Short mmCIF file of C-alpha atoms (C1' of nucleotides) in Angstrom, two decimals:
data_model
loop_
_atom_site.label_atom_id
_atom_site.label_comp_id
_atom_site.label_asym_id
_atom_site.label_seq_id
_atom_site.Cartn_x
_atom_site.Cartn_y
_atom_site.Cartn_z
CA UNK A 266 54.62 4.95 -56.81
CA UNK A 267 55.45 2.92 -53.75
CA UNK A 268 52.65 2.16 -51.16
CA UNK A 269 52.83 1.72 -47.92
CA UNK A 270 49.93 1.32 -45.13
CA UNK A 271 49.21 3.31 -42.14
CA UNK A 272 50.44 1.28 -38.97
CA UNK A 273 49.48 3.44 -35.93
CA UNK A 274 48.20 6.92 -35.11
CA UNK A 275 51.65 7.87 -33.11
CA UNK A 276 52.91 11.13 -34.92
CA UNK A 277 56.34 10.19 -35.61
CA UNK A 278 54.93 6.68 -37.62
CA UNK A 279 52.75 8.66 -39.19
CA UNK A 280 55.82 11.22 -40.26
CA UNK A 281 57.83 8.50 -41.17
CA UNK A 282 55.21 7.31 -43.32
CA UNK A 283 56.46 10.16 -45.72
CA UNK A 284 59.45 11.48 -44.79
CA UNK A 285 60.90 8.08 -43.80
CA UNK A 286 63.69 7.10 -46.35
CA UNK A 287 66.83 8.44 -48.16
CA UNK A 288 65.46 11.08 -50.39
CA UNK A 289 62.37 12.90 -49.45
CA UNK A 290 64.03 15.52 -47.07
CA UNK A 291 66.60 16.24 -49.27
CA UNK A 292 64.30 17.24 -51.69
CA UNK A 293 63.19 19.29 -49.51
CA UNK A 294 66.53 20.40 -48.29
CA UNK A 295 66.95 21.77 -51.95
CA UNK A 296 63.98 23.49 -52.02
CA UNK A 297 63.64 25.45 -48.59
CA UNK A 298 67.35 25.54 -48.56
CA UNK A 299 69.14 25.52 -51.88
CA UNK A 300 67.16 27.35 -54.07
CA UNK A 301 66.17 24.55 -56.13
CA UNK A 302 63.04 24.49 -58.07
CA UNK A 303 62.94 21.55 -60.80
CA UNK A 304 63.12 18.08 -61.83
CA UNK A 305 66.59 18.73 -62.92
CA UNK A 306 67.75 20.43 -60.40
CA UNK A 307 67.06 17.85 -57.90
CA UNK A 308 68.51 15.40 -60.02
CA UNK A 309 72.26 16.93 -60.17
CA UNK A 310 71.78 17.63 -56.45
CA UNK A 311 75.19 16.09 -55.23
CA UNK A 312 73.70 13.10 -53.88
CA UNK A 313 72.71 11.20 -56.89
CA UNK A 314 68.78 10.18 -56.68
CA UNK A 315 67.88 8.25 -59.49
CA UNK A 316 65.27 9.75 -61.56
CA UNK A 317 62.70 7.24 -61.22
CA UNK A 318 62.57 7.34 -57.31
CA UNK A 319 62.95 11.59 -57.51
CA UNK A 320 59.78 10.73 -59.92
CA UNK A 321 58.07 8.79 -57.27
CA UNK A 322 59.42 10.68 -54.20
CA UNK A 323 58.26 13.86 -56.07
CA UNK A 324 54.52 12.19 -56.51
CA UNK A 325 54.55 11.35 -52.39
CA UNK A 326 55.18 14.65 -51.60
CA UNK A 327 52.60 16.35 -53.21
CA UNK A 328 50.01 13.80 -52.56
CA UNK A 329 50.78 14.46 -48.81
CA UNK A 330 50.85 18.28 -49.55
CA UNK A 331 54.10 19.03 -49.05
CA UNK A 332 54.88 20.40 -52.56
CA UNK A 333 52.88 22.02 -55.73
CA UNK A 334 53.92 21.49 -59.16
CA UNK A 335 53.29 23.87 -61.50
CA UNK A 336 54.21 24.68 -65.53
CA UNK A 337 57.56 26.56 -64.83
CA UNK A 338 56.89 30.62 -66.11
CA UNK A 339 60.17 30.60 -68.12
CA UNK A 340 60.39 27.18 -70.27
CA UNK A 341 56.96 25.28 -70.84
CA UNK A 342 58.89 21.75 -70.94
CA UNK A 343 59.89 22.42 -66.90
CA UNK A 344 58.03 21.55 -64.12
CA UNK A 345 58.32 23.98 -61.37
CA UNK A 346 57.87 22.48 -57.64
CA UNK A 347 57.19 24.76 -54.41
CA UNK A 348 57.00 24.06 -50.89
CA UNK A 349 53.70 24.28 -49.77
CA UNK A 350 53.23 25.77 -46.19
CA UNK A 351 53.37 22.47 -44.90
CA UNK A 352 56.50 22.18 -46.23
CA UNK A 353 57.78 25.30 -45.06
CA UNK A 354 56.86 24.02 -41.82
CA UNK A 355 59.30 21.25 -41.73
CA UNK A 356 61.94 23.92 -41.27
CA UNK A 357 62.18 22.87 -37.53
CA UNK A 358 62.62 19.63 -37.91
CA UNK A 359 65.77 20.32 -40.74
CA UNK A 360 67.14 22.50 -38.70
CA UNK A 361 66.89 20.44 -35.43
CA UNK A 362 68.82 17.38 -37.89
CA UNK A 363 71.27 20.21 -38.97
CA UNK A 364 72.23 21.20 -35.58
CA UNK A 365 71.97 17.66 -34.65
CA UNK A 366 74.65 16.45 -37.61
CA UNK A 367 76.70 19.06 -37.07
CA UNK A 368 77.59 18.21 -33.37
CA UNK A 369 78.09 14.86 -33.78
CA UNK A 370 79.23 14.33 -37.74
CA UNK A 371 81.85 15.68 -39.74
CA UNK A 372 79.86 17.44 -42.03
CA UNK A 373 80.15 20.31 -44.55
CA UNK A 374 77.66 22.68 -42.39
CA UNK A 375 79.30 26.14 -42.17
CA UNK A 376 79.86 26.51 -38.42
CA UNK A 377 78.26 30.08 -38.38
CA UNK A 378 74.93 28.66 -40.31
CA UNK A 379 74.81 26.00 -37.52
CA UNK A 380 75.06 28.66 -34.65
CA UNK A 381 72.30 30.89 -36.18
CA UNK A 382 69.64 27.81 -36.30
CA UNK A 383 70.77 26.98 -32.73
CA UNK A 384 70.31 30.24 -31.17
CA UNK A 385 68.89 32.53 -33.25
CA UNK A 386 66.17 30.14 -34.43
CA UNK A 387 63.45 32.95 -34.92
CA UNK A 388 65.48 34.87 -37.04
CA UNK A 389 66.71 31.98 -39.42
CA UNK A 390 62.91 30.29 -40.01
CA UNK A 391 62.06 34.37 -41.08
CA UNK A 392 65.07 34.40 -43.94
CA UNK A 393 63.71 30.72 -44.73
CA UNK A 394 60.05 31.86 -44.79
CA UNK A 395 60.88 35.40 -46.79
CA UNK A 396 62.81 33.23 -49.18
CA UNK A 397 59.63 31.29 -49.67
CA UNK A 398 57.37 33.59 -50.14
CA UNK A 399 59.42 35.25 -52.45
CA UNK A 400 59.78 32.02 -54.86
CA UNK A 401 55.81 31.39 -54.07
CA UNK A 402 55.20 34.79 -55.70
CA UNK A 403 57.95 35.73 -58.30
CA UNK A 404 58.37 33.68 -61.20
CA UNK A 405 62.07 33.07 -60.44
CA UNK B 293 73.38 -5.75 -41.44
CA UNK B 294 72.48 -2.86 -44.70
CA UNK B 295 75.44 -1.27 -45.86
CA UNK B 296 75.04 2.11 -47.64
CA UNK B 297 77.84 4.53 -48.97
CA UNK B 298 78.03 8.20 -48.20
CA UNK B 299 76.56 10.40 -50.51
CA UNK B 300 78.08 13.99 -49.58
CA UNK B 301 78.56 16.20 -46.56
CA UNK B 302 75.26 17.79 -46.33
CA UNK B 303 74.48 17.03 -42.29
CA UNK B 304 71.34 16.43 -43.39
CA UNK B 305 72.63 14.14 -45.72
CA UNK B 306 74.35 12.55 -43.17
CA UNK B 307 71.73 12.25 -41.00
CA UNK B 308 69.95 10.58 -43.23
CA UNK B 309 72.05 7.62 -44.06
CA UNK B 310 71.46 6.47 -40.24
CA UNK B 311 68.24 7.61 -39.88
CA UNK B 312 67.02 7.96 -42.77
CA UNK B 313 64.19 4.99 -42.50
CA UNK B 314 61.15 3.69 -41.71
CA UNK B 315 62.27 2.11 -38.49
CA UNK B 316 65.18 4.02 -36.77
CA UNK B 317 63.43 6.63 -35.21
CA UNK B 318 60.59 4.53 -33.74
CA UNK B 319 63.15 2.75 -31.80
CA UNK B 320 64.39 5.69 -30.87
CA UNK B 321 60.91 7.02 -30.04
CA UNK B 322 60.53 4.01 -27.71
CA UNK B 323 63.70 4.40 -26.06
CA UNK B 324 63.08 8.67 -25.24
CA UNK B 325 59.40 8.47 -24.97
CA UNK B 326 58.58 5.55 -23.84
CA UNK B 327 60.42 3.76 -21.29
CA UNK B 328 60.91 0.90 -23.73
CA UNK B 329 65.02 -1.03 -23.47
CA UNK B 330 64.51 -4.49 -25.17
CA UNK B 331 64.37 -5.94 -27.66
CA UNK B 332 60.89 -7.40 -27.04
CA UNK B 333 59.33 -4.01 -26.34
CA UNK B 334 60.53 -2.97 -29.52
CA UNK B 335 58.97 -5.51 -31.36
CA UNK B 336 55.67 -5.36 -29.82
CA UNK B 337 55.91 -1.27 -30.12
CA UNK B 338 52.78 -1.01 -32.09
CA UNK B 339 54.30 -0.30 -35.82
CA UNK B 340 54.95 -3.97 -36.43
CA UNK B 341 58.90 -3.81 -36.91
CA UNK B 342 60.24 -7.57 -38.32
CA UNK B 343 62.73 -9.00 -36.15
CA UNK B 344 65.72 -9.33 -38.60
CA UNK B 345 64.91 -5.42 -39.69
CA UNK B 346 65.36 -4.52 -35.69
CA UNK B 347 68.36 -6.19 -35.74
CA UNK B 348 70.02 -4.72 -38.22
CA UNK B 349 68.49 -1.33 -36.71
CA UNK B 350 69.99 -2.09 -33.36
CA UNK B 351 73.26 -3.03 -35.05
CA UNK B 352 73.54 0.33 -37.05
CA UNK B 353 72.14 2.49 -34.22
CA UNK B 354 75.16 0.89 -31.78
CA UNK B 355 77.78 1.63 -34.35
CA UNK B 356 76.66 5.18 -34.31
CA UNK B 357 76.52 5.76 -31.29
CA UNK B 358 73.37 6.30 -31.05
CA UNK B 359 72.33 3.59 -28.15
CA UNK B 360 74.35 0.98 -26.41
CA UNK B 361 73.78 -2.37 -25.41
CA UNK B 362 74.38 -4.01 -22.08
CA UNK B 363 73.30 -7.30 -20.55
CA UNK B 364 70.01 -6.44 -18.22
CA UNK B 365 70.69 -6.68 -14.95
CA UNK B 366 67.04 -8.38 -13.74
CA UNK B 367 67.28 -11.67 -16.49
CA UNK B 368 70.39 -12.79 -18.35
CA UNK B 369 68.30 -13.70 -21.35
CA UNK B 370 67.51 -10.17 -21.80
CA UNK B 371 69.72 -7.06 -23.14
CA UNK B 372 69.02 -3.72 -22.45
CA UNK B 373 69.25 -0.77 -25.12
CA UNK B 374 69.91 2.44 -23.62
CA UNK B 375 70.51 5.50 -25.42
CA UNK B 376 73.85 7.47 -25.50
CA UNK B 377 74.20 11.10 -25.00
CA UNK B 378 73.97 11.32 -29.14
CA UNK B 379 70.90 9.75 -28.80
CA UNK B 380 69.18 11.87 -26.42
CA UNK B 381 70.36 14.85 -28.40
CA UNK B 382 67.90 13.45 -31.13
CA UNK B 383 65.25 15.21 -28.85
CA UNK B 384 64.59 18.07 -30.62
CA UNK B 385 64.33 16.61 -33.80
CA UNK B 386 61.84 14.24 -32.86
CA UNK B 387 60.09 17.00 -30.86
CA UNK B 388 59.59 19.22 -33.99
CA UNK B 389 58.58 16.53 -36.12
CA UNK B 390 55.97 15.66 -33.31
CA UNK B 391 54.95 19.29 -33.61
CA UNK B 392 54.97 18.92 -37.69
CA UNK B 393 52.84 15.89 -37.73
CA UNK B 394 50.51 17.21 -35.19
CA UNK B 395 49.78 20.13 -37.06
CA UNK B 396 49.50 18.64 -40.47
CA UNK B 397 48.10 14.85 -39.68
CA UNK B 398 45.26 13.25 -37.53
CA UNK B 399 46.94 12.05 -35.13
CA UNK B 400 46.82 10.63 -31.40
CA UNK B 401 49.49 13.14 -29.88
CA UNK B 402 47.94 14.62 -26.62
CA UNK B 403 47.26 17.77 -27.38
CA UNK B 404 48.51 19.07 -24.19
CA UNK B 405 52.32 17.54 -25.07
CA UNK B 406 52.25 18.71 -28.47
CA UNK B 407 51.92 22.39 -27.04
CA UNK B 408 54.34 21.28 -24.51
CA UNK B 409 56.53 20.61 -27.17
CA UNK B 410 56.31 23.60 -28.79
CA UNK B 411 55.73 26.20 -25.87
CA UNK B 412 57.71 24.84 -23.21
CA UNK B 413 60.81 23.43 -25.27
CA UNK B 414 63.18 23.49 -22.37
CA UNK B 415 60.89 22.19 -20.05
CA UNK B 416 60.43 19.11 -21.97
CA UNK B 417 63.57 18.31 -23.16
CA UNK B 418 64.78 18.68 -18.97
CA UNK B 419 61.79 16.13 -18.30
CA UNK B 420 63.39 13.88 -20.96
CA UNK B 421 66.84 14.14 -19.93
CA UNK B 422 65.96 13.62 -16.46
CA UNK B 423 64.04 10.03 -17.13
CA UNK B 424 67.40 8.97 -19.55
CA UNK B 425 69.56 9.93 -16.36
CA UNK B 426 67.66 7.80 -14.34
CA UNK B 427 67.32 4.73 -16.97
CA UNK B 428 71.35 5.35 -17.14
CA UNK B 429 71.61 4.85 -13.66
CA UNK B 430 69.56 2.71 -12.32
CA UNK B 431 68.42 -0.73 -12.83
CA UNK B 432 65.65 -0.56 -15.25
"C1'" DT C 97 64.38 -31.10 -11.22
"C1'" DC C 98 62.94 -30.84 -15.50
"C1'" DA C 99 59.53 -29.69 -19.09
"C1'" DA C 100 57.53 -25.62 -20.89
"C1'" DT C 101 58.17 -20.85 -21.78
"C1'" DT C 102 60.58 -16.68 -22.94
"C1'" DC C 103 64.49 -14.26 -24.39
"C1'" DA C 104 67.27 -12.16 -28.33
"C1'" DC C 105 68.22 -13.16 -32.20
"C1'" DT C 106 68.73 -16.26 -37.35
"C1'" DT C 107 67.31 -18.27 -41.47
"C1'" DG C 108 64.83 -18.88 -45.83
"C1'" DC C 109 62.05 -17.07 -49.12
"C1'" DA C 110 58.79 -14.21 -51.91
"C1'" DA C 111 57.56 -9.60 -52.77
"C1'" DA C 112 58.73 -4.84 -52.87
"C1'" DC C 113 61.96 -1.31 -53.65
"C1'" DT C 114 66.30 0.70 -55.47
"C1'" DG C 115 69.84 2.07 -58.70
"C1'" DC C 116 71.34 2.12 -63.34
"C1'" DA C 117 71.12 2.69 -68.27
"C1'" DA C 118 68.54 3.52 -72.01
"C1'" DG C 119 64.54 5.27 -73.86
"C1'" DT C 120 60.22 8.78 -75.00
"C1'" DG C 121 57.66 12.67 -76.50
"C1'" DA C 122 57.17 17.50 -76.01
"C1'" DT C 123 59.50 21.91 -76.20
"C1'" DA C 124 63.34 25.01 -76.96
"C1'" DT C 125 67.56 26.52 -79.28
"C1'" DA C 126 70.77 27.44 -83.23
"C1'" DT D 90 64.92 22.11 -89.57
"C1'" DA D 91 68.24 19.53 -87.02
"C1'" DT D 92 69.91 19.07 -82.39
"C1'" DA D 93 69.68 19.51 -77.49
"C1'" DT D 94 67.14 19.60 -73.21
"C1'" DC D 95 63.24 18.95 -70.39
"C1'" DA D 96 60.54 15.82 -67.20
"C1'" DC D 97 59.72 11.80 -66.94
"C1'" DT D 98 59.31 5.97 -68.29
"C1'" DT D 99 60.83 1.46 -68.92
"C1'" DG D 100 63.39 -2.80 -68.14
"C1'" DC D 101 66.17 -5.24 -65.33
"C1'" DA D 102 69.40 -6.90 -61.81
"C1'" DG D 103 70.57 -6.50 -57.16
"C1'" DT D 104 69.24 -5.21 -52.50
"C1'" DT D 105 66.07 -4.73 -48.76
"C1'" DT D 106 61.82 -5.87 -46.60
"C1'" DG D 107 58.20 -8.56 -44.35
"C1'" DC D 108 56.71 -12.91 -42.82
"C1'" DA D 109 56.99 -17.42 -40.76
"C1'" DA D 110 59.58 -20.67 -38.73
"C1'" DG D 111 63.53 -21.83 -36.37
"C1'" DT D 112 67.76 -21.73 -32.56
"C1'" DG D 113 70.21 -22.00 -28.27
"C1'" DA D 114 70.59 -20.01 -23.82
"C1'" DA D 115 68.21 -18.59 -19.53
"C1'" DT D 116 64.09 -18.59 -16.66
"C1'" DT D 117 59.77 -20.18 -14.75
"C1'" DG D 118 56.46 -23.27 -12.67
"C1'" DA D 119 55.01 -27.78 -11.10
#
DNA sequence: TCAATTCACTTGCAAACTGCAAGTGATATA
DNA sequence: TATATCACTTGCAGTTTGCAAGTGAATTGA
């Protein structure tokens, strides 16, 4: 697992600490977003992480408290992961980089998806945050 | 200067491929926050960025759009970095992942700017768009 | 006026990290 | 009971990083 040291107390360094690289928001991504719940999953995301940094960024995450893993309910050889609150609470800041990619990028976002997190903000961090708590609770 | 390929047209994706990195967003940070344009400020900026790792960050941020370079009008050794409209619309994201780390981390965010942040979104973002204007504008 | 300093970078190199391909052992499926 | 699938590991080459030491142009101070 890769280490790297604290180097000042401003809350975006200390963000970045975590969250600062390729993969670790997309993992996220496919978990408040997509629906996506294992090791596999992640894996055959689209994007093409290689297992041993999905292994590592997986490790970060719930060191920091971002994620649980759990024995998945249906098939003892998966791992289930779960947003934690904490995690749930980076919905913001996706959305913010959604809205953000969208204007500027050519990007896959459906246009209508983008509209809803940029003015109906409330009412998209509820669906996320039902979604959640219905994976939290459910064995899915 | 780091080349990397595009993975798939997820805007968050997207997003992360420029600024998906230890360093980007600081210098970014400096630039909206902080009232820092050269190269020198950068450096000295606390996190302890290595010069060739700036550069390249500089490069890549230019050839996004994301800041601009010009010579500085008080000392021809000097250039100044200035962000671009795309830049400044990186506001919110670095607003909500203020908000995120204050929550979550120990931090040194003023408390009174983190609820800012949150509370008084428009506000804030007016106060920042206001000082870019000005940095646009004016010398220094 | 000219030596010393400061500026934005470069360069070289070792260490860390990444991506890729090929395992591994436990569990599930047929 | 043989085969496939699961979440990882391992080994390795190539890339990126961090660090220290330049470089040339512009500025400062005596």
């Amino acid at each position: 697992m890769a280490t790297r040291h604290r180097r000042s107390a401003c809350p975006i360094s200390i963000a970045l600490e975590l969250l600062g690289d390729q993969w670790s928001l997309l993992v996220v991504r496919d978990l408040m977003f997509k629906g996506k719940h294992t090791f596999g999953e992640f894996l055959a995301g689209g994007e093409g992480i290689a297992s041993n940094v999905l292994t590592d960024r997986l490790a970060r995450l719930e060191l920091a408290g971002v994620v649980t893993r759990e024995p998945h309910p249906d098939d003892a050889r998966k791992v289930r992961y779960l947003l934690t609150e904490k995690g749930l609470s980076l919905a913001p800041v996706l959305m913010e980089l959604v809205v953000w990619s969208a204007r500027w990028e050519r990007t896959a976002a459906p246009p209508d998806e983008v509209k809803a997190m940029r003015e109906q903000r409330e009412a998209v961090l509820e669906r996320v945050k039902r979604d959640w708590k219905r994976a939290r609770t459910r064995g899915r």
